[in-house]
Coordinates of C-alpha atoms in Angstrom, one line a residue:
X1 CA 60.1 -189.9 184.4
X2 CA 60.8 -192.9 182.2
X3 CA 60.6 -192.6 178.5
X4 CA 61.5 -196.2 177.8
X5 CA 58.7 -198.3 176.3
X6 CA 57.8 -201.3 178.5
X7 CA 58.9 -204.7 177.4
X8 CA 55.3 -205.5 176.5
X9 CA 55.1 -202.7 174.0
X10 CA 58.5 -203.5 172.6
X11 CA 57.4 -207.1 172.0
X12 CA 54.3 -205.8 170.2
X13 CA 56.3 -203.5 168.0
X14 CA 58.7 -206.3 167.0
X15 CA 56.0 -208.8 166.5
X16 CA 53.8 -206.6 164.3
X17 CA 56.8 -205.4 162.4
X18 CA 57.7 -209.0 161.6
X19 CA 54.2 -209.7 160.2
X20 CA 54.0 -206.3 158.4
X21 CA 57.3 -207.0 156.6
X22 CA 55.6 -209.7 154.6
X23 CA 53.2 -207.1 153.1
X24 CA 54.9 -204.4 151.1
X25 CA 53.6 -201.2 149.5
X26 CA 52.6 -203.2 146.4
X27 CA 50.3 -205.4 148.5
X28 CA 48.5 -202.4 150.2
X29 CA 48.2 -200.6 146.8
X30 CA 46.7 -203.7 145.3
X31 CA 44.1 -204.0 148.1
X32 CA 43.3 -200.3 147.6
X33 CA 42.9 -200.6 143.9
X34 CA 40.8 -203.7 144.2
X35 CA 38.7 -202.4 147.1
X36 CA 39.7 -205.5 148.9
X37 CA 39.9 -206.1 152.6
X38 CA 43.5 -207.1 153.5
X39 CA 42.5 -210.5 154.7
X40 CA 45.9 -212.1 154.5
X41 CA 47.5 -209.4 156.7
X42 CA 44.5 -209.6 159.1
X43 CA 44.8 -213.4 159.4
X44 CA 48.6 -213.2 160.0
X45 CA 48.2 -210.5 162.6
X46 CA 45.5 -212.4 164.4
X47 CA 47.5 -215.7 164.3
X48 CA 50.4 -213.9 166.1
X49 CA 48.0 -212.5 168.7
X50 CA 48.4 -208.9 167.5
X51 CA 44.7 -208.4 166.9
X52 CA 43.5 -209.7 170.3
X53 CA 46.0 -207.6 172.2
X54 CA 43.5 -205.9 174.4
X55 CA 41.2 -209.0 175.0
X56 CA 41.7 -210.0 178.6
X57 CA 43.8 -213.2 179.0
X58 CA 40.9 -215.2 180.5
X59 CA 39.1 -214.8 177.1
X60 CA 42.1 -215.8 175.1
X61 CA 43.7 -212.5 174.4
X62 CA 46.9 -210.7 175.3
X63 CA 45.6 -208.6 178.2
X64 CA 47.5 -205.6 177.0
X65 CA 46.5 -201.9 177.3
X66 CA 46.0 -198.9 175.1
X67 CA 49.8 -198.2 174.8
X68 CA 50.5 -201.6 173.3
X69 CA 47.6 -201.2 170.9
X70 CA 48.8 -197.8 169.8
X71 CA 52.3 -199.2 169.2
X72 CA 50.8 -202.0 167.1
X73 CA 48.7 -199.6 165.1
X74 CA 51.6 -197.2 164.5
X75 CA 53.9 -200.1 163.5
X76 CA 51.5 -201.4 160.9
X77 CA 50.9 -197.9 159.4
X78 CA 54.7 -197.2 159.3
X79 CA 55.2 -200.4 157.2
X80 CA 53.1 -198.9 154.5
X81 CA 49.7 -200.2 155.5
X82 CA 48.3 -196.7 156.3
X83 CA 44.7 -197.8 155.7
X84 CA 45.5 -200.7 158.0
X85 CA 44.8 -198.3 160.9
X86 CA 41.2 -199.3 160.5
X87 CA 42.1 -202.9 161.4
X88 CA 43.1 -201.6 164.9
X89 CA 40.4 -199.0 165.4
X90 CA 37.4 -201.1 164.5
X91 CA 37.8 -204.4 166.2
X92 CA 40.5 -204.2 168.9
X93 CA 39.6 -200.5 169.7
X94 CA 35.8 -200.3 169.3
X95 CA 35.2 -204.0 170.1
X96 CA 37.7 -205.5 172.5
X97 CA 38.6 -202.3 174.4
X98 CA 34.9 -201.4 175.0
X99 CA 33.7 -204.8 176.1
X100 CA 36.8 -205.4 178.3
X101 CA 35.9 -202.2 180.2
X102 CA 32.2 -202.1 180.1
X103 CA 30.8 -205.4 178.9
X104 CA 28.8 -207.8 181.0
X105 CA 30.3 -211.2 181.8
X106 CA 28.0 -212.8 179.3
X107 CA 29.0 -210.4 176.6
X108 CA 32.7 -210.9 177.2
X109 CA 32.4 -214.7 177.4
X110 CA 30.4 -215.0 174.2
X111 CA 32.2 -212.4 172.0
X112 CA 35.7 -211.8 173.1
X113 CA 37.2 -215.2 172.3
X114 CA 36.3 -214.6 168.7
X115 CA 38.0 -211.2 168.7
X116 CA 41.1 -212.8 170.2
X117 CA 41.4 -215.2 167.2
X118 CA 40.4 -212.7 164.6
X119 CA 37.2 -214.5 163.7
X120 CA 35.0 -211.8 165.0
X121 CA 35.0 -208.2 163.7
X122 CA 33.3 -205.0 164.9
X123 CA 32.0 -201.7 163.6
X124 CA 30.7 -198.6 165.4
X125 CA 27.5 -196.8 164.5
X126 CA 27.7 -193.3 165.7
X127 CA 27.9 -190.6 163.0
X128 CA 24.7 -189.4 161.4
X129 CA 23.9 -187.3 158.4
X130 CA 22.4 -184.4 160.4
X131 CA 24.6 -184.6 163.5
X132 CA 28.1 -184.8 162.0
X133 CA 30.6 -184.2 164.8
X134 CA 27.9 -183.3 167.3
X135 CA 27.3 -186.6 169.0
X136 CA 24.8 -185.0 171.4
X137 CA 22.5 -184.3 168.4
X138 CA 22.1 -187.9 167.1
X139 CA 18.5 -189.0 166.4
X140 CA 18.8 -192.7 166.1
X141 CA 16.3 -193.9 168.7
X142 CA 15.9 -196.9 170.9
X143 CA 12.8 -197.7 172.9
X144 CA 12.2 -200.6 175.2
X145 CA 9.7 -203.2 174.2
X146 CA 9.6 -205.9 176.9
X147 CA 13.0 -207.6 177.0
X148 CA 14.1 -205.9 173.8
X149 CA 15.3 -202.6 172.5
X150 CA 13.8 -201.4 169.2
X151 CA 16.3 -199.3 167.2
X152 CA 15.4 -196.9 164.4
X153 CA 17.5 -194.4 162.6
X154 CA 20.2 -193.7 160.1
X155 CA 24.0 -193.7 160.3
X156 CA 26.6 -192.6 157.8
X157 CA 30.3 -193.2 157.2
X158 CA 30.2 -196.5 159.1
X159 CA 33.4 -198.3 158.3
X160 CA 33.9 -202.1 158.1
X161 CA 30.3 -203.1 158.2
X162 CA 30.7 -205.6 155.3
X163 CA 33.0 -207.7 157.5
X164 CA 31.5 -206.9 160.9
X165 CA 29.8 -209.5 163.1
X166 CA 28.8 -206.9 165.7
X167 CA 28.1 -203.2 165.5
X168 CA 28.0 -201.0 168.6
X169 CA 25.1 -198.7 167.8
X170 CA 24.9 -195.4 169.7
X171 CA 21.3 -194.4 170.2
X172 CA 19.1 -191.9 172.0
X173 CA 16.8 -193.6 174.5
X174 CA 15.8 -190.1 175.7
X175 CA 15.6 -187.4 173.1
X176 CA 18.0 -184.5 173.1
X177 CA 15.2 -182.1 173.8
X178 CA 14.0 -184.0 176.8
X179 CA 17.5 -184.4 178.1
X180 CA 18.0 -180.6 177.8
X181 CA 14.8 -180.0 179.6
X182 CA 16.0 -182.2 182.5
X183 CA 19.3 -180.1 182.5
X184 CA 21.4 -183.2 181.6
X185 CA 22.6 -182.9 178.0
X186 CA 24.5 -186.2 178.1
X187 CA 21.6 -188.2 179.6
X188 CA 19.7 -190.6 177.5
X189 CA 22.4 -192.4 175.5
X190 CA 22.2 -196.1 175.2
X191 CA 24.8 -198.3 173.4
X192 CA 23.7 -201.6 172.1
X193 CA 25.3 -204.6 170.4
X194 CA 23.6 -205.3 167.1
X195 CA 24.2 -208.7 165.5
X196 CA 24.9 -207.4 162.0
X197 CA 24.3 -210.6 160.0
X198 CA 21.1 -211.4 162.0
X199 CA 19.7 -207.9 161.4
X200 CA 20.6 -208.0 157.7
X201 CA 18.9 -211.4 157.3
X202 CA 15.8 -210.1 159.0
X203 CA 15.8 -207.1 156.7
X204 CA 15.9 -204.5 159.5
X205 CA 19.4 -203.4 158.7
X206 CA 20.5 -202.3 155.3
X207 CA 23.6 -200.4 154.1
X208 CA 25.0 -198.8 151.0
X209 CA 28.7 -198.3 150.4
X210 CA 29.9 -194.8 149.8
X211 CA 32.3 -194.3 146.8
X212 CA 35.3 -192.5 148.4
X213 CA 38.7 -191.1 147.6
X214 CA 41.0 -193.4 149.6
X215 CA 41.2 -196.1 152.3
X216 CA 39.2 -198.4 150.1
X217 CA 40.5 -201.5 151.9
X218 CA 37.6 -200.9 154.3
X219 CA 34.2 -199.9 153.0
X220 CA 32.3 -196.9 154.5
X221 CA 28.6 -197.0 154.3
X222 CA 25.2 -195.4 154.9
X223 CA 23.3 -197.6 157.3
X224 CA 19.6 -197.8 157.8
X225 CA 18.1 -199.3 161.0
X226 CA 14.4 -200.1 160.6
X227 CA 13.2 -201.4 163.9
X228 CA 16.2 -203.5 164.7
X229 CA 15.4 -205.6 167.7
X230 CA 18.2 -206.1 170.3
X231 CA 17.8 -208.0 173.6
X232 CA 18.4 -205.7 176.5
X233 CA 21.2 -208.2 177.6
X234 CA 23.2 -206.7 174.7
X235 CA 23.1 -203.2 176.1
X236 CA 26.7 -202.0 177.0
X237 CA 26.5 -200.1 180.3
X238 CA 23.1 -198.9 181.3
X239 CA 20.0 -197.8 179.4
X240 CA 20.1 -194.0 179.3
X241 CA 23.5 -194.0 181.0
X242 CA 25.7 -194.8 178.0
X243 CA 27.6 -191.5 177.7
X244 CA 30.5 -192.5 180.0
X245 CA 30.9 -195.7 177.9
X246 CA 30.9 -193.6 174.7
X247 CA 33.9 -191.5 176.0
X248 CA 35.7 -194.8 176.5
X249 CA 35.0 -195.5 172.8
X250 CA 36.0 -192.1 171.5
X251 CA 39.2 -191.6 173.4
X252 CA 40.7 -194.9 172.2
X253 CA 39.6 -194.1 168.6
X254 CA 41.4 -190.7 168.7
X255 CA 44.6 -192.3 170.3
X256 CA 44.6 -195.0 167.6
X257 CA 44.0 -192.4 164.9
X258 CA 47.0 -190.5 166.3
X259 CA 49.1 -193.6 166.3
X260 CA 48.2 -194.3 162.7
X261 CA 49.1 -190.7 161.8
X262 CA 52.5 -191.1 163.4
X263 CA 53.0 -194.4 161.5
X264 CA 51.7 -192.8 158.3
X265 CA 54.2 -189.9 158.6
X266 CA 57.0 -192.4 159.1
X267 CA 55.9 -194.3 156.0
X268 CA 55.8 -191.2 153.8
X269 CA 59.1 -190.0 155.1
X270 CA 60.8 -193.3 154.5
X271 CA 59.5 -193.4 150.9
X272 CA 60.6 -189.8 150.3
X273 CA 64.1 -190.3 151.9
X274 CA 64.7 -193.5 149.9
X275 CA 63.9 -191.7 146.7
X276 CA 65.9 -188.6 147.6
X277 CA 69.0 -190.7 148.3
X278 CA 68.7 -192.6 145.0
X279 CA 67.4 -190.0 142.5
X280 CA 70.3 -188.0 140.9
X281 CA 69.8 -184.7 139.1
X282 CA 72.7 -182.4 138.1
X283 CA 75.2 -185.0 139.1
X284 CA 74.2 -185.5 142.8
X285 CA 71.4 -187.0 144.8
X286 CA 68.5 -184.7 145.2
X287 CA 68.5 -185.4 148.9
X288 CA 71.7 -183.4 149.3
X289 CA 69.9 -180.2 148.3
X290 CA 68.6 -178.4 151.4
X291 CA 65.4 -177.5 149.6
X292 CA 64.6 -181.3 149.7
X293 CA 66.4 -182.3 152.8
X294 CA 65.3 -179.6 155.3
X295 CA 61.5 -180.0 154.9
X296 CA 61.9 -183.7 155.5
X297 CA 64.1 -183.2 158.5
X298 CA 61.5 -180.7 159.9
X299 CA 58.7 -183.2 159.5
X300 CA 60.8 -186.0 161.1
X301 CA 61.1 -183.7 164.2
X302 CA 57.3 -183.1 164.2
X303 CA 56.7 -186.8 164.0
X304 CA 58.8 -187.5 167.1
X305 CA 56.8 -184.9 169.0
X306 CA 53.5 -186.4 167.9
X307 CA 54.6 -189.8 168.9
X308 CA 55.5 -188.6 172.4
X309 CA 52.1 -187.1 172.9
X310 CA 50.3 -190.2 171.5
X311 CA 52.2 -192.5 173.9
X312 CA 51.4 -190.1 176.8
X313 CA 47.7 -190.1 176.0
X314 CA 47.7 -193.9 175.7
X315 CA 49.5 -194.2 179.0
X316 CA 47.1 -191.9 180.8
X317 CA 44.1 -193.9 179.4
X318 CA 45.7 -197.1 180.8
X319 CA 46.1 -195.5 184.2
X320 CA 42.4 -194.6 184.3
X321 CA 43.4 -190.9 184.4
X322 CA 41.8 -188.0 182.5
X323 CA 43.3 -187.9 179.0
X324 CA 41.0 -185.8 176.9
X325 CA 43.4 -182.9 176.5
X326 CA 46.3 -185.1 175.6
X327 CA 44.2 -187.3 173.3
X328 CA 43.1 -184.2 171.4
X329 CA 46.6 -182.8 171.1
X330 CA 47.9 -186.1 169.9
X331 CA 45.2 -186.5 167.3
X332 CA 45.7 -183.0 166.0
X333 CA 49.5 -183.1 165.7
X334 CA 49.7 -186.6 164.3
X335 CA 47.1 -186.0 161.7
X336 CA 48.8 -182.8 160.6
X337 CA 52.3 -184.3 160.4
X338 CA 50.9 -187.3 158.5
X339 CA 49.4 -185.0 155.9
X340 CA 52.4 -182.7 155.7
X341 CA 54.7 -185.7 155.3
X342 CA 52.6 -187.3 152.5
X343 CA 52.4 -183.9 150.8
X344 CA 56.2 -183.4 151.1
X345 CA 56.8 -186.9 149.8
X346 CA 54.7 -186.0 146.8
X347 CA 56.8 -182.9 146.3
X348 CA 60.1 -184.9 146.6
X349 CA 59.0 -187.3 143.9
X350 CA 58.0 -184.5 141.6
X351 CA 55.7 -185.5 138.7
X352 CA 56.4 -189.2 139.3
X353 CA 54.4 -189.0 142.6
X354 CA 51.3 -188.8 140.4
X355 CA 52.0 -192.3 139.0
X356 CA 50.6 -195.4 140.5
X357 CA 54.0 -197.0 140.0
X358 CA 54.9 -195.5 143.4
X359 CA 52.9 -195.6 146.6
X360 CA 53.0 -191.9 147.2
X361 CA 49.6 -191.1 145.7
X362 CA 48.0 -193.8 148.0
X363 CA 49.8 -192.4 151.1
X364 CA 48.7 -188.9 150.0
X365 CA 45.0 -189.9 149.8
X366 CA 45.1 -192.0 153.0
X367 CA 46.7 -189.1 155.0
X368 CA 44.3 -186.4 154.0
X369 CA 41.2 -187.9 155.7
X370 CA 43.0 -187.8 159.1
X371 CA 42.5 -184.1 159.3
X372 CA 38.8 -184.6 159.3
X373 CA 38.1 -187.9 161.1
X374 CA 37.4 -189.1 163.7
X375 CA 37.0 -185.5 164.7
X376 CA 37.7 -182.4 162.6
X377 CA 40.8 -180.4 163.6
X378 CA 38.7 -177.3 164.0
X379 CA 36.8 -178.9 166.8
X380 CA 40.0 -180.0 168.4
X381 CA 41.3 -176.5 168.2
X382 CA 38.1 -175.2 169.8
X383 CA 38.6 -177.7 172.6
X384 CA 42.2 -176.6 173.2
X385 CA 41.2 -172.9 173.0
X386 CA 38.3 -173.2 175.5
X387 CA 39.3 -176.0 177.8
X388 CA 43.1 -175.6 177.9
X389 CA 43.5 -171.9 177.3
X390 CA 40.2 -170.8 179.0
X391 CA 39.1 -168.7 176.0
X392 CA 35.3 -168.0 175.6
X393 CA 33.1 -170.2 173.6
X394 CA 31.8 -169.0 170.3
X395 CA 28.4 -170.6 170.8

């Protein structure tokens, strides 16, 4: 058993850290306050090859795997760019990883070189107002009309659409009711590549940004698809057979969310520890008080454990082995420690944490959403209870 990161992952960590060092907490807080995409950081990461990591080499990318991508995501978040997690989930994760595994040669050849250079961005259209975390219950439909699919429905909380060139839209080409009748609940899913700018220009795709509490460097929107026409050559996988492809979208999303949680925890702990070393009350640094020191130490231990499980899940994914249990445990523990670390950093700063003079309030807001997305921790606990402990289902 070898716990050393491979040289490829170490190179990614050092390379991303060198770029991230140019963008301090003030930069990320400014992007947050201005609701501005971190275009400077994006361009620098892309120029270094740190966005196109998982694009196969023949299309101009790094040919790396999930482990290297997780390390990149963690490193960026640990630098203070906690909302920067979306930079890795949306395009390298949803886009490059999905097409590299399941795209046709035509799709790879036409799209992946742009991902490798950072000129092409992605979004994922899965979540719906009435389905929530139950992907089986989505209602966005796709029907075949000659050589095209016609997509109709509504999505919500779709991140990054304002910058996206492509959106992978998850549709039902066979209704949930018909799939159940056939005894195959996961049958009838079709994933299609929608050209966002083209559909917007044609008036068949519209979206409305949702005002939100944090992570405003990337907009999240309600999306309306009104008979969007997509050539069948843009289907990823098979019509009606897209559910296995969807799993290869969801597992990377959870692994990257876990990596971002680990990095977010490190960012919050670093800010808290720096302050606790420097802030003096009653003639000594507050960090010398066990009431301050021990909670931070406990969270550092939890962060190391979450990192191990995140790397294990990423490694299993790269080996093509089942990783659902490990992915869920990594996502659960990383999201929890990110939130607990941000909360403890807030407590360490005392009343000053409420001030925008410090990055704590931003780290606090960015960390909270991780307990809910991309999957609520209650659903992860239900998975662990039923699938790993063999306990009965409640439904």
